[in-house]
Amino acid sequence: MKFFIISGMSGSGKSRAMATLEDLGYYCVDNIPVALIPAFAEICQAATGGQYERVALAVDVRAGKDISHLMCAIDRIGEIGCEYKLIYLDTATPTLINRYKATRRKHPLMENGVTMVDAIEKERELLSGVRQHADFVVDTTRFEVAQLRETIISLATGGASSGLLHVNVVSFGFKYGIPADADLVFDVRFLPNPYYEISLREKTGRDPQVRNYVFCDGTADRYLDLLFALLDFLIPKYTKEGKAVLTIGIGCTGGRHRSVAIAEAVNRHLLDQNVLTTATHRDSVKG
């Protein structure tokens, strides 16, 4: 039996994660009372006919004060011989605030005049023990819906044991900050900068004219030869080590031209190597 427990910050994507697992054929229960978790696990183990071969539970601060007993309940699952994996979804506070504003929903801990920031930080403190004991911690701060779905699929279908690794290639501008979830960061500010060509300034690195400018003197080609060799060496090592998600940040000054062109080239190379990969251009519309 495959048994997943999904927890984490409110607004971090737990509902989407559960929907993905349900699409994979998991029997999903959201917001189950903490005290019932061990009994539910026993029922699933004793069931016949395959109904509970794959199960997923979502538990978070909606459980109220019982959330403090979550780790005890999870430990009890292990004691009865049920193998489980705990996935914790985390997200930066500013992103959570923006998501709540967009959905116009109230944080579950916003009571008696508590501000949203205070509610989020209180939740983070309440769940710190759960995060510490998680088998997988997934930072969804920069995730699009598709990236979260692909990550959950990778974890559910074996991730470490099956050799699946999803690579996120993210172009960005250093003036907007390095992506918080980046595992590897490469600086391409030494390449020819199309920003200083008026005809190219408003275009992005996906435009053929911009790409040709970035690659005009052969430096980018040489750089990519070295970078591809490094990634071809590293990715099998990360896969063997059991890493489920690898985020590669490619940065230039504003994130519109050079980083986008190089990120696209990296993504194409990885696809040619049969690596599961996506390219995201975080700051390309900012410039």
mmCIF file of C-alpha atoms in Angstrom:
data_model
loop_
_atom_site.group_PDB
_atom_site.id
_atom_site.type_symbol
_atom_site.label_atom_id
_atom_site.label_comp_id
_atom_site.label_asym_id
_atom_site.label_seq_id
_atom_site.Cartn_x
_atom_site.Cartn_y
_atom_site.Cartn_z
ATOM 1 C CA MET A 1 0.000 0.000 0.000
ATOM 2 C CA LYS A 2 1.194 3.494 -0.841
ATOM 3 C CA PHE A 3 0.283 5.965 1.894
ATOM 4 C CA PHE A 4 0.967 9.691 1.545
ATOM 5 C CA ILE A 5 0.334 12.412 4.117
ATOM 6 C CA ILE A 6 0.187 15.944 2.696
ATOM 7 C CA SER A 7 0.722 18.847 5.062
ATOM 8 C CA GLY A 8 2.116 22.345 4.964
ATOM 9 C CA MET A 9 1.206 25.991 4.850
ATOM 10 C CA SER A 10 -2.319 27.098 4.016
ATOM 11 C CA GLY A 11 -2.220 28.402 0.456
ATOM 12 C CA SER A 12 0.869 26.378 -0.488
ATOM 13 C CA GLY A 13 -0.977 24.096 -2.925
ATOM 14 C CA LYS A 14 -2.201 21.172 -0.823
ATOM 15 C CA SER A 15 -5.579 21.065 -2.575
ATOM 16 C CA ARG A 16 -3.852 20.918 -5.956
ATOM 17 C CA ALA A 17 -1.507 18.221 -4.673
ATOM 18 C CA MET A 18 -4.446 16.145 -3.454
ATOM 19 C CA ALA A 19 -6.252 16.613 -6.772
ATOM 20 C CA THR A 20 -3.151 15.356 -8.577
ATOM 21 C CA LEU A 21 -2.958 12.272 -6.371
ATOM 22 C CA GLU A 22 -6.657 11.641 -6.920
ATOM 23 C CA ASP A 23 -6.027 11.767 -10.677
ATOM 24 C CA LEU A 24 -3.387 9.087 -10.112
ATOM 25 C CA GLY A 25 -5.973 6.821 -8.503
ATOM 26 C CA TYR A 26 -5.324 7.606 -4.841
ATOM 27 C CA TYR A 27 -8.132 7.434 -2.302
ATOM 28 C CA CYS A 28 -7.929 10.969 -0.889
ATOM 29 C CA VAL A 29 -9.247 12.294 2.417
ATOM 30 C CA ASP A 30 -8.883 16.008 3.156
ATOM 31 C CA ASN A 31 -8.815 17.476 6.681
ATOM 32 C CA ILE A 32 -9.264 14.176 8.508
ATOM 33 C CA PRO A 33 -9.326 14.541 12.332
ATOM 34 C CA VAL A 34 -5.844 13.837 13.673
ATOM 35 C CA ALA A 35 -7.118 11.330 16.239
ATOM 36 C CA LEU A 36 -8.624 9.188 13.454
ATOM 37 C CA ILE A 37 -5.460 8.870 11.376
ATOM 38 C CA PRO A 38 -4.064 5.682 13.033
ATOM 39 C CA ALA A 39 -7.467 3.961 12.927
ATOM 40 C CA PHE A 40 -7.926 4.931 9.290
ATOM 41 C CA ALA A 41 -4.487 3.520 8.437
ATOM 42 C CA GLU A 42 -5.424 0.225 10.125
ATOM 43 C CA ILE A 43 -8.662 0.046 8.126
ATOM 44 C CA CYS A 44 -6.757 0.613 4.899
ATOM 45 C CA GLN A 45 -4.247 -2.110 5.770
ATOM 46 C CA ALA A 46 -6.966 -4.629 6.610
ATOM 47 C CA ALA A 47 -9.089 -3.911 3.533
ATOM 48 C CA THR A 48 -9.171 -6.366 0.646
ATOM 49 C CA GLY A 49 -9.954 -5.881 -3.023
ATOM 50 C CA GLY A 50 -7.452 -3.127 -3.654
ATOM 51 C CA GLN A 51 -9.715 -0.223 -2.664
ATOM 52 C CA TYR A 52 -7.041 1.273 -0.422
ATOM 53 C CA GLU A 53 -3.897 0.299 -2.310
ATOM 54 C CA ARG A 54 -3.084 3.999 -2.709
ATOM 55 C CA VAL A 55 -4.164 6.468 -0.052
ATOM 56 C CA ALA A 56 -3.475 10.144 0.599
ATOM 57 C CA LEU A 57 -4.442 12.278 3.595
ATOM 58 C CA ALA A 58 -4.244 16.064 3.905
ATOM 59 C CA VAL A 59 -3.781 17.470 7.407
ATOM 60 C CA ASP A 60 -3.005 21.061 8.380
ATOM 61 C CA VAL A 61 -3.897 23.783 10.893
ATOM 62 C CA ARG A 62 -7.583 23.397 10.105
ATOM 63 C CA ALA A 63 -7.326 20.559 12.632
ATOM 64 C CA GLY A 64 -7.119 23.236 15.321
ATOM 65 C CA LYS A 65 -5.307 22.458 18.553
ATOM 66 C CA ASP A 66 -5.127 18.785 17.569
ATOM 67 C CA ILE A 67 -2.395 19.671 15.056
ATOM 68 C CA SER A 68 0.058 19.448 17.974
ATOM 69 C CA HIS A 69 -0.654 15.699 18.101
ATOM 70 C CA LEU A 70 -0.080 15.102 14.389
ATOM 71 C CA MET A 71 3.433 13.704 14.730
ATOM 72 C CA CYS A 72 2.245 11.313 17.458
ATOM 73 C CA ALA A 73 -0.493 10.072 15.131
ATOM 74 C CA ILE A 74 1.989 9.668 12.300
ATOM 75 C CA ASP A 75 4.399 7.786 14.560
ATOM 76 C CA ARG A 76 1.537 5.461 15.450
ATOM 77 C CA ILE A 77 1.068 4.680 11.747
ATOM 78 C CA GLY A 78 4.648 3.498 11.597
ATOM 79 C CA GLU A 79 4.236 1.399 14.727
ATOM 80 C CA ILE A 80 1.391 -0.593 13.173
ATOM 81 C CA GLY A 81 3.571 -1.385 10.178
ATOM 82 C CA CYS A 82 2.118 1.068 7.680
ATOM 83 C CA GLU A 83 4.799 2.572 5.474
ATOM 84 C CA TYR A 84 4.092 6.191 4.649
ATOM 85 C CA LYS A 85 5.684 9.275 3.132
ATOM 86 C CA LEU A 86 5.119 12.758 4.524
ATOM 87 C CA ILE A 87 5.137 15.589 1.970
ATOM 88 C CA TYR A 88 5.342 19.134 3.334
ATOM 89 C CA LEU A 89 4.468 22.054 1.052
ATOM 90 C CA ASP A 90 6.094 25.346 1.977
ATOM 91 C CA THR A 91 5.736 28.839 0.513
ATOM 92 C CA ALA A 92 7.268 32.230 1.309
ATOM 93 C CA THR A 93 5.075 34.572 3.345
ATOM 94 C CA PRO A 94 4.756 37.361 0.694
ATOM 95 C CA THR A 95 3.584 34.817 -1.870
ATOM 96 C CA LEU A 96 1.013 33.394 0.553
ATOM 97 C CA ILE A 97 -0.329 36.893 1.206
ATOM 98 C CA ASN A 98 -0.687 37.533 -2.526
ATOM 99 C CA ARG A 99 -2.481 34.210 -3.025
ATOM 100 C CA TYR A 100 -4.955 34.986 -0.250
ATOM 101 C CA LYS A 101 -5.585 38.430 -1.686
ATOM 102 C CA ALA A 102 -6.197 36.925 -5.117
ATOM 103 C CA THR A 103 -8.704 34.372 -3.798
ATOM 104 C CA ARG A 104 -10.244 36.743 -1.225
ATOM 105 C CA ARG A 105 -10.200 33.976 1.347
ATOM 106 C CA LYS A 106 -9.379 34.299 5.035
ATOM 107 C CA HIS A 107 -6.469 32.470 6.595
ATOM 108 C CA PRO A 108 -7.749 29.786 9.026
ATOM 109 C CA LEU A 109 -5.877 31.383 11.953
ATOM 110 C CA MET A 110 -7.153 34.926 11.366
ATOM 111 C CA GLU A 111 -9.374 35.374 14.406
ATOM 112 C CA ASN A 112 -9.871 38.089 17.012
ATOM 113 C CA GLY A 113 -8.067 40.767 15.055
ATOM 114 C CA VAL A 114 -5.004 38.681 14.141
ATOM 115 C CA THR A 115 -3.325 40.039 10.998
ATOM 116 C CA MET A 116 -2.612 37.803 8.034
ATOM 117 C CA VAL A 117 1.139 38.087 8.531
ATOM 118 C CA ASP A 118 0.823 37.074 12.186
ATOM 119 C CA ALA A 119 -1.507 34.207 11.246
ATOM 120 C CA ILE A 120 0.957 32.888 8.671
ATOM 121 C CA GLU A 121 3.911 33.100 11.040
ATOM 122 C CA LYS A 122 1.910 31.400 13.796
ATOM 123 C CA GLU A 123 1.010 28.611 11.361
ATOM 124 C CA ARG A 124 4.657 28.255 10.358
ATOM 125 C CA GLU A 125 5.592 27.847 14.022
ATOM 126 C CA LEU A 126 2.826 25.306 14.685
ATOM 127 C CA LEU A 127 3.924 23.198 11.712
ATOM 128 C CA SER A 128 7.684 23.468 12.268
ATOM 129 C CA GLY A 129 7.867 19.975 13.774
ATOM 130 C CA VAL A 130 5.935 18.491 10.865
ATOM 131 C CA ARG A 131 8.263 20.163 8.373
ATOM 132 C CA GLN A 132 11.308 18.885 10.247
ATOM 133 C CA HIS A 133 10.116 15.263 9.993
ATOM 134 C CA ALA A 134 8.901 15.425 6.386
ATOM 135 C CA ASP A 135 10.303 12.987 3.847
ATOM 136 C CA PHE A 136 9.943 15.633 1.141
ATOM 137 C CA VAL A 137 9.806 19.420 1.535
ATOM 138 C CA VAL A 138 8.536 21.145 -1.618
ATOM 139 C CA ASP A 139 8.879 24.927 -1.885
ATOM 140 C CA THR A 140 6.014 26.099 -4.107
ATOM 141 C CA THR A 141 6.859 29.807 -3.938
ATOM 142 C CA ARG A 142 7.793 30.027 -7.623
ATOM 143 C CA PHE A 143 5.696 27.121 -8.861
ATOM 144 C CA GLU A 144 3.138 27.347 -11.587
ATOM 145 C CA VAL A 145 0.251 24.868 -11.295
ATOM 146 C CA ALA A 146 1.861 22.560 -13.855
ATOM 147 C CA GLN A 147 5.147 22.472 -11.955
ATOM 148 C CA LEU A 148 3.451 21.475 -8.705
ATOM 149 C CA ARG A 149 1.498 18.770 -10.500
ATOM 150 C CA GLU A 150 4.626 17.377 -12.143
ATOM 151 C CA THR A 151 6.478 17.403 -8.813
ATOM 152 C CA ILE A 152 3.720 15.500 -7.017
ATOM 153 C CA ILE A 153 3.509 12.992 -9.873
ATOM 154 C CA SER A 154 7.264 12.486 -9.660
ATOM 155 C CA LEU A 155 7.112 11.846 -5.908
ATOM 156 C CA ALA A 156 4.059 9.597 -6.134
ATOM 157 C CA THR A 157 5.402 7.489 -8.973
ATOM 158 C CA GLY A 158 8.674 6.772 -7.308
ATOM 159 C CA GLY A 159 10.876 9.839 -7.514
ATOM 160 C CA ALA A 160 13.949 8.567 -5.726
ATOM 161 C CA SER A 161 13.376 4.870 -6.281
ATOM 162 C CA SER A 162 12.350 5.048 -9.943
ATOM 163 C CA GLY A 163 15.030 7.497 -11.001
ATOM 164 C CA LEU A 164 12.590 10.263 -11.950
ATOM 165 C CA LEU A 165 13.984 13.776 -11.715
ATOM 166 C CA HIS A 166 12.181 16.910 -12.836
ATOM 167 C CA VAL A 167 14.388 19.836 -13.797
ATOM 168 C CA ASN A 168 13.071 23.402 -13.646
ATOM 169 C CA VAL A 169 15.155 25.807 -15.734
ATOM 170 C CA VAL A 170 14.335 29.312 -14.506
ATOM 171 C CA SER A 171 15.607 32.501 -16.139
ATOM 172 C CA PHE A 172 15.665 35.535 -13.839
ATOM 173 C CA GLY A 173 17.036 39.027 -13.346
ATOM 174 C CA PHE A 174 19.556 39.554 -10.570
ATOM 175 C CA LYS A 175 18.016 42.935 -9.809
ATOM 176 C CA TYR A 176 14.814 41.108 -8.803
ATOM 177 C CA GLY A 177 16.619 38.548 -6.665
ATOM 178 C CA ILE A 178 17.802 34.972 -7.083
ATOM 179 C CA PRO A 179 14.966 32.367 -7.123
ATOM 180 C CA ALA A 180 14.505 31.128 -3.565
ATOM 181 C CA ASP A 181 14.308 27.490 -4.602
ATOM 182 C CA ALA A 182 17.312 27.489 -6.969
ATOM 183 C CA ASP A 183 19.718 24.579 -6.481
ATOM 184 C CA LEU A 184 22.204 25.754 -9.114
ATOM 185 C CA VAL A 185 22.676 29.370 -10.218
ATOM 186 C CA PHE A 186 24.568 30.488 -13.318
ATOM 187 C CA ASP A 187 25.412 34.119 -14.086
ATOM 188 C CA VAL A 188 25.373 35.053 -17.799
ATOM 189 C CA ARG A 189 25.872 38.812 -17.418
ATOM 190 C CA PHE A 190 29.207 38.524 -19.225
ATOM 191 C CA LEU A 191 27.465 37.821 -22.563
ATOM 192 C CA PRO A 192 26.651 40.543 -25.150
ATOM 193 C CA ASN A 193 23.676 42.521 -23.889
ATOM 194 C CA PRO A 194 20.817 43.187 -26.374
ATOM 195 C CA TYR A 195 19.411 45.815 -24.007
ATOM 196 C CA TYR A 196 21.733 48.389 -25.562
ATOM 197 C CA GLU A 197 20.297 47.764 -29.030
ATOM 198 C CA ILE A 198 17.160 49.887 -29.258
ATOM 199 C CA SER A 199 15.544 47.550 -31.800
ATOM 200 C CA LEU A 200 15.982 44.587 -29.459
ATOM 201 C CA ARG A 201 15.317 46.179 -26.085
ATOM 202 C CA GLU A 202 11.606 45.310 -25.904
ATOM 203 C CA LYS A 203 12.045 41.784 -27.275
ATOM 204 C CA THR A 204 12.912 38.738 -25.144
ATOM 205 C CA GLY A 205 15.541 36.029 -25.406
ATOM 206 C CA ARG A 206 13.034 33.796 -27.214
ATOM 207 C CA ASP A 207 13.141 36.088 -30.240
ATOM 208 C CA PRO A 208 15.568 34.811 -32.931
ATOM 209 C CA GLN A 209 17.098 38.280 -33.352
ATOM 210 C CA VAL A 210 17.865 38.523 -29.649
ATOM 211 C CA ARG A 211 19.246 35.015 -29.567
ATOM 212 C CA ASN A 212 21.511 35.736 -32.535
ATOM 213 C CA TYR A 213 22.813 38.846 -30.776
ATOM 214 C CA VAL A 214 23.571 36.933 -27.560
ATOM 215 C CA PHE A 215 25.386 34.233 -29.550
ATOM 216 C CA CYS A 216 27.076 36.629 -31.993
ATOM 217 C CA ASP A 217 30.734 36.228 -30.970
ATOM 218 C CA GLY A 218 30.912 32.539 -30.060
ATOM 219 C CA THR A 219 31.237 33.127 -26.309
ATOM 220 C CA ALA A 220 27.739 31.805 -25.567
ATOM 221 C CA ASP A 221 28.373 28.669 -27.632
ATOM 222 C CA ARG A 222 31.587 27.950 -25.747
ATOM 223 C CA TYR A 223 29.877 28.642 -22.436
ATOM 224 C CA LEU A 224 27.049 26.240 -23.272
ATOM 225 C CA ASP A 225 29.512 23.512 -24.224
ATOM 226 C CA LEU A 226 30.996 23.746 -20.737
ATOM 227 C CA LEU A 227 27.611 24.094 -19.023
ATOM 228 C CA PHE A 228 26.121 21.115 -20.883
ATOM 229 C CA ALA A 229 29.102 18.982 -19.875
ATOM 230 C CA LEU A 230 28.613 19.971 -16.239
ATOM 231 C CA LEU A 231 24.862 19.273 -16.284
ATOM 232 C CA ASP A 232 25.333 15.962 -18.114
ATOM 233 C CA PHE A 233 27.651 14.975 -15.280
ATOM 234 C CA LEU A 234 25.516 16.313 -12.411
ATOM 235 C CA ILE A 235 21.995 15.250 -13.354
ATOM 236 C CA PRO A 236 22.637 11.466 -13.241
ATOM 237 C CA LYS A 237 24.311 12.006 -9.858
ATOM 238 C CA TYR A 238 21.301 13.919 -8.512
ATOM 239 C CA THR A 239 18.989 11.243 -9.911
ATOM 240 C CA LYS A 240 20.965 8.462 -8.261
ATOM 241 C CA GLU A 241 20.994 10.384 -4.974
ATOM 242 C CA GLY A 242 17.178 10.484 -5.089
ATOM 243 C CA LYS A 243 16.523 14.146 -5.761
ATOM 244 C CA ALA A 244 13.003 14.666 -7.129
ATOM 245 C CA VAL A 245 13.242 18.286 -8.294
ATOM 246 C CA LEU A 246 16.290 20.248 -9.474
ATOM 247 C CA THR A 247 15.921 23.979 -10.092
ATOM 248 C CA ILE A 248 18.548 25.619 -12.301
ATOM 249 C CA GLY A 249 18.624 29.408 -12.218
ATOM 250 C CA ILE A 250 20.053 31.298 -15.202
ATOM 251 C CA GLY A 251 20.481 34.979 -14.406
ATOM 252 C CA CYS A 252 21.285 38.210 -16.201
ATOM 253 C CA THR A 253 20.695 41.792 -15.127
ATOM 254 C CA GLY A 254 16.993 42.176 -15.914
ATOM 255 C CA GLY A 255 15.953 38.646 -16.858
ATOM 256 C CA ARG A 256 14.616 39.564 -20.303
ATOM 257 C CA HIS A 257 17.335 38.793 -22.864
ATOM 258 C CA ARG A 258 20.499 36.812 -22.094
ATOM 259 C CA SER A 259 19.166 34.602 -19.321
ATOM 260 C CA VAL A 260 16.076 33.704 -21.373
ATOM 261 C CA ALA A 261 18.134 32.775 -24.439
ATOM 262 C CA ILE A 262 20.509 30.603 -22.410
ATOM 263 C CA ALA A 263 17.691 28.997 -20.389
ATOM 264 C CA GLU A 264 15.916 28.044 -23.608
ATOM 265 C CA ALA A 265 19.111 26.461 -24.923
ATOM 266 C CA VAL A 266 19.629 24.543 -21.676
ATOM 267 C CA ASN A 267 16.031 23.329 -21.728
ATOM 268 C CA ARG A 268 16.360 22.105 -25.328
ATOM 269 C CA HIS A 269 19.575 20.262 -24.495
ATOM 270 C CA LEU A 270 17.990 18.516 -21.503
ATOM 271 C CA LEU A 271 14.976 17.514 -23.577
ATOM 272 C CA ASP A 272 17.350 16.017 -26.132
ATOM 273 C CA GLN A 273 18.870 14.018 -23.272
ATOM 274 C CA ASN A 274 15.391 12.697 -22.340
ATOM 275 C CA VAL A 275 15.349 14.658 -19.082
ATOM 276 C CA LEU A 276 11.932 15.697 -17.737
ATOM 277 C CA THR A 277 12.278 19.467 -17.842
ATOM 278 C CA THR A 278 10.394 22.749 -18.136
ATOM 279 C CA ALA A 279 11.588 26.304 -18.770
ATOM 280 C CA THR A 280 10.136 29.256 -16.862
ATOM 281 C CA HIS A 281 11.035 32.885 -17.535
ATOM 282 C CA ARG A 282 10.288 34.601 -14.259
ATOM 283 C CA ASP A 283 11.220 38.176 -15.118
ATOM 284 C CA SER A 284 11.016 38.310 -18.920
ATOM 285 C CA VAL A 285 8.080 40.741 -18.896
ATOM 286 C CA LYS A 286 9.803 43.007 -16.373
ATOM 287 C CA GLY A 287 13.030 43.629 -18.235
#
